[in-house]
XYZ file of C-alpha atoms in Angstrom:
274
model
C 78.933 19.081 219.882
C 79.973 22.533 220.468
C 83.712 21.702 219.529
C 82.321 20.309 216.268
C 80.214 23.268 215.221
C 83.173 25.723 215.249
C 85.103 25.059 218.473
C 83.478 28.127 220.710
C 86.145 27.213 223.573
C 89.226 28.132 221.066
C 86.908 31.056 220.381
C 86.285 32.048 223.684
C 90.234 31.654 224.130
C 91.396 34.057 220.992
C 88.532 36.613 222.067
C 90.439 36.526 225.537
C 93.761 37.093 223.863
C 92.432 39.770 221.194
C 90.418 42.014 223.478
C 92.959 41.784 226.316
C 95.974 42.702 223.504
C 93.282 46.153 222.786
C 93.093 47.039 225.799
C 96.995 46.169 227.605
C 99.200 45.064 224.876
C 97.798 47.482 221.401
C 101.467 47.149 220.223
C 100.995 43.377 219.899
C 97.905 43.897 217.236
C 97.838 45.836 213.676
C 96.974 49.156 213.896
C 94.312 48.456 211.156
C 93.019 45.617 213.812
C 93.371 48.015 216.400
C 91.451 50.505 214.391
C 88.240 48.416 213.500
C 87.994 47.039 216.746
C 88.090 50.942 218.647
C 85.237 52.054 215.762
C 83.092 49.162 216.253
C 83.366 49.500 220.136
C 82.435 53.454 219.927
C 85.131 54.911 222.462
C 87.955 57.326 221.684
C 91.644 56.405 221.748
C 92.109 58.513 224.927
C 89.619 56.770 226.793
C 91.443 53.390 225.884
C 94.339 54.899 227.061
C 93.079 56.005 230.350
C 91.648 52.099 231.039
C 95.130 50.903 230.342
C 97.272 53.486 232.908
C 94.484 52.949 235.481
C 94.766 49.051 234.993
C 98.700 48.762 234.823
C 98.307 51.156 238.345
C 96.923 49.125 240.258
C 98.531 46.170 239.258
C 101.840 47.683 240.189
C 100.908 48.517 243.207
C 97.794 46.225 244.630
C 98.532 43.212 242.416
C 100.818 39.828 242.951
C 100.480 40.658 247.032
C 103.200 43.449 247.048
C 103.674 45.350 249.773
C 102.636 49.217 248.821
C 104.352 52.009 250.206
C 102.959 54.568 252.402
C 103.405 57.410 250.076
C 101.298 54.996 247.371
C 98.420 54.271 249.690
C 98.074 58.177 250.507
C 98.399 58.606 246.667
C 95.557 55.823 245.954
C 93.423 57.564 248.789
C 90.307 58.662 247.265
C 91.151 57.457 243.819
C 88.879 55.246 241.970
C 90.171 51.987 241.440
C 87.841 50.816 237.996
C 87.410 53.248 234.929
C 83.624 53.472 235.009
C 83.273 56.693 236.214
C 84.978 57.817 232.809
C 83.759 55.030 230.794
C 80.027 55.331 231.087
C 79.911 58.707 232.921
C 76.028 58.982 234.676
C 75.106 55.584 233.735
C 75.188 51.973 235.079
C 77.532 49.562 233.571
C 74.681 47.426 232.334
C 72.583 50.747 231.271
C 75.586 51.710 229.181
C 75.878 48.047 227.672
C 72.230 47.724 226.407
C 72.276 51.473 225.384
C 75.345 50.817 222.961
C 73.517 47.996 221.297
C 71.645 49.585 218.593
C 74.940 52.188 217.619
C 76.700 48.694 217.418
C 74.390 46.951 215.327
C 74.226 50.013 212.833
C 78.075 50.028 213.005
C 78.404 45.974 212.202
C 75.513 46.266 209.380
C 77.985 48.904 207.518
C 80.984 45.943 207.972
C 79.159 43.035 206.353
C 76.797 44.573 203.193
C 79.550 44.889 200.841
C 80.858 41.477 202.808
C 77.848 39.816 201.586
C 76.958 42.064 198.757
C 79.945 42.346 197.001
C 80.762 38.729 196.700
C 76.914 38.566 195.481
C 77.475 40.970 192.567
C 80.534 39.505 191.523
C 79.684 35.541 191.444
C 75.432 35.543 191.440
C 74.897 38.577 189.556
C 72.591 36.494 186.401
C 70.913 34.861 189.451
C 70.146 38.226 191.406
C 68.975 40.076 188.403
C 66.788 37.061 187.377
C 65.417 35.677 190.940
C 66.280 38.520 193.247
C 63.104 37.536 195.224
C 64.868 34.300 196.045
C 68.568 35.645 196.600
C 67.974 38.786 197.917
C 66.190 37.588 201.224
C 69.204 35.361 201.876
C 71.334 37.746 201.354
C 69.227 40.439 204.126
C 69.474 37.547 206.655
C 73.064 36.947 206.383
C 74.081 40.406 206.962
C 71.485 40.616 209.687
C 72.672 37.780 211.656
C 76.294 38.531 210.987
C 76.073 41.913 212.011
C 74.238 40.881 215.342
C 76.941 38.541 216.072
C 79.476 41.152 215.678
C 77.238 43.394 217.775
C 77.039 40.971 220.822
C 80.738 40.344 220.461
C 81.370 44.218 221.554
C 78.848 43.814 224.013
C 79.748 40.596 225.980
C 83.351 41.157 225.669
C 83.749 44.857 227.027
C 80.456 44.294 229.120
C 81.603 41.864 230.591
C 85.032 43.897 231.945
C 82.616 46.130 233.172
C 81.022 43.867 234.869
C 84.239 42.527 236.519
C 85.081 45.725 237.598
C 82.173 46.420 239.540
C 81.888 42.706 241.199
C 85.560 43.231 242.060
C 85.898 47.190 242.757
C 89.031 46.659 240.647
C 90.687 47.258 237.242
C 93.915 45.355 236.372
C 95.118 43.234 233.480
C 94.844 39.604 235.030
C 90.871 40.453 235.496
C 90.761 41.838 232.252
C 91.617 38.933 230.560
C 89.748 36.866 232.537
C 86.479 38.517 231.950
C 86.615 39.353 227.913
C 86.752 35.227 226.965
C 82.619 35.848 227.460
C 82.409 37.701 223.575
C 83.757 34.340 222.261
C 80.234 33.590 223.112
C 78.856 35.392 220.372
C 79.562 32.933 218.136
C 77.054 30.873 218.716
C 74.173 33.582 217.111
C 76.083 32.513 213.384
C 75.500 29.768 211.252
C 77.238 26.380 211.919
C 78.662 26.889 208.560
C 80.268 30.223 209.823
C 81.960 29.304 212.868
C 84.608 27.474 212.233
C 86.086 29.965 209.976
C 85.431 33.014 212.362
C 87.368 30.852 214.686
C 90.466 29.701 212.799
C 90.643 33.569 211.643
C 90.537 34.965 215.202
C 93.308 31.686 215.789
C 95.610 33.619 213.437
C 95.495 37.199 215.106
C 95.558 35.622 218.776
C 98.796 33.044 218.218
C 100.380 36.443 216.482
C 99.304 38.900 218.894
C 100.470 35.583 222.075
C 103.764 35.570 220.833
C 104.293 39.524 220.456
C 102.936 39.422 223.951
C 105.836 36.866 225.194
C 108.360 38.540 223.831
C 107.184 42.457 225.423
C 106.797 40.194 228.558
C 110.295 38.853 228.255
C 109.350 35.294 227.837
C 110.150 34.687 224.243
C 113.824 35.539 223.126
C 112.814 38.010 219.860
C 114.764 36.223 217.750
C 112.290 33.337 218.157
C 109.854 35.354 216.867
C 109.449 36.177 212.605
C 108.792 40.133 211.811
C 106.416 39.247 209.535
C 104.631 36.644 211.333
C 101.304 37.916 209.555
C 102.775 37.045 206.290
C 103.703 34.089 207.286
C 100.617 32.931 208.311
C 98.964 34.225 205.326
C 101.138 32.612 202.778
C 100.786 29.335 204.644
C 96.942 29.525 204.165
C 96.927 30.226 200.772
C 99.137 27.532 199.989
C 97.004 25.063 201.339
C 93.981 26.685 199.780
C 95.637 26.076 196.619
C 97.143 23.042 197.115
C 93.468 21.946 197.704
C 91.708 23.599 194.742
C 94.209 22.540 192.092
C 96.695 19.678 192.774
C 95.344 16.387 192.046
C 93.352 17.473 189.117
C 90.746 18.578 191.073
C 90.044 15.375 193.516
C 90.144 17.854 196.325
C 87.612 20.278 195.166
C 85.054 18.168 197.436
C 86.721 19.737 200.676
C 85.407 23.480 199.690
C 81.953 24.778 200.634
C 80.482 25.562 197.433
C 79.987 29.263 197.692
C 83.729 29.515 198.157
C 83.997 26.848 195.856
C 81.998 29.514 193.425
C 84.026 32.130 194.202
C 87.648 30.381 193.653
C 86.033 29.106 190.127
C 85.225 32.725 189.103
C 88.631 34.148 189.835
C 90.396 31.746 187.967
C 87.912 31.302 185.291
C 87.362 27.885 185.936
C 84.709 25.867 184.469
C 83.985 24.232 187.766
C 85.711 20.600 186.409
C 89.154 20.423 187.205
């Protein structure tokens, strides 16, 4: 049932790759990507930074059972091993998670009004200056819900790194990764309706950002690998969009949910038949 309702496990698995690529790998995201995701988590670049050097330390030199060298241990001596000391300076890692929440949630509200609105306006305007008492309510409840889901995204996923670090007493990449698949959780607090596209556009950032991460890894030969994969992608999906909306003189309209359906109609100025 859960695979059905928007596949939460592929989720789970692109939240893994996108918040791990943030923290380790930012060259393998946009820096627009990169951007939204650093404002809606509420930390400064440097602080990003600081997680990354501190992880990438003591991978090189605690990780894959290497042996460390004296002059490293005496260097490591009295050195704190996880970022939360610099993180969440004179607070708990859960105190800091729960404290963020409402910051969050006023920071995902200002993402998805003119997401909701906008589209409103443009395709329901008769209908919200006639019966705004009917659309307007709708309308309140989308944004809410979407904008919690996008708040308990930023919470489970970097809470939950915190958390690893202080079951572990560690920071390094492999935990990292293994620990942000929880935000794909946050799915579940949308609509049915909304989940499988949240997932298949997460699916499009984490293949790009996997194979970016091959080839700085020196698994995938670079010429494998398109410069504009994003393009690519994006061209792809509109073909099928359109493919769908207009071949076949309109037989496939049926496969469209009808406020995108709505939406499609008004750009082109279609009457809605063919």
């Amino acid at each position: 049932m859960c695979l059905v309702n928007g596949y939460p496990l592929s989720r789970q698995r692109c939240c893994l790759q996108i918040v791990y690529s943030f923290i380790m790998q930012p060259s393998s995201l946009p820096p627009s990507y990169i951007r939204f995701i650093m404002r809606q988590a509420g930390k400064e670049p440097h602080v990003w930074t600081a997680v990354r050097e501190q992880a990438l330390r003591n991978w090189r030199l605690l990780g894959l059972g290497l042996h460390v060298p004296p002059t490293a241990q005496a260097l490591l001596l009295g050195q704190p091993l996880t970022p939360c000391e610099f993180w969440h300076p004179g607070q708990s890692c859960l105190e800091h998670t729960l404290t963020n929440v409402p910051a969050s949630y006023a920071r995902a509200l200002a993402v998805y009004v003119p997401v909701y609105l906008v589209p409103a306006l443009l395709v329901h305007r008769q209908k919200l200056a006639s019966q705004p008492q009917l659309l307007l309510p709708k309308l309140a409840q989308g944004i809410g819900r979407s904008a919690l889901f996008l708040t308990a995204f930023i919470a489970l996923a970097f809470g939950s790194v915190c958390a690893g670090f202080a079951v572990t007493g560690v920071s390094s990449g492999p935990l990292i990764a293994a620990c942000t698949a929880a935000g794909g959780l946050a799915v579940l607090l949308e609509k049915k309706s909304r989940r499988m596209e949240l997932a298949l556009y997460c699916l499009s950032r984490a293949a790009e950002s996997s194979c970016r991460c091959l080839v700085e890894w020196g698994w995938l030969p670079s010429a494998l690998l398109p410069r504009r994969l994003d393009v690519m992608l994006f061209a792809a999906g509109c073909a099928a969009i359109m493919h769908c909306y207009s071949d076949g003189a309109g037989q496939h309209r049926d496969v469209f949910r009808s406020k995108y359906l709505n939406v499609l109609d008004f750009i082109f100025g279609n009457s809605g038949d063919t």
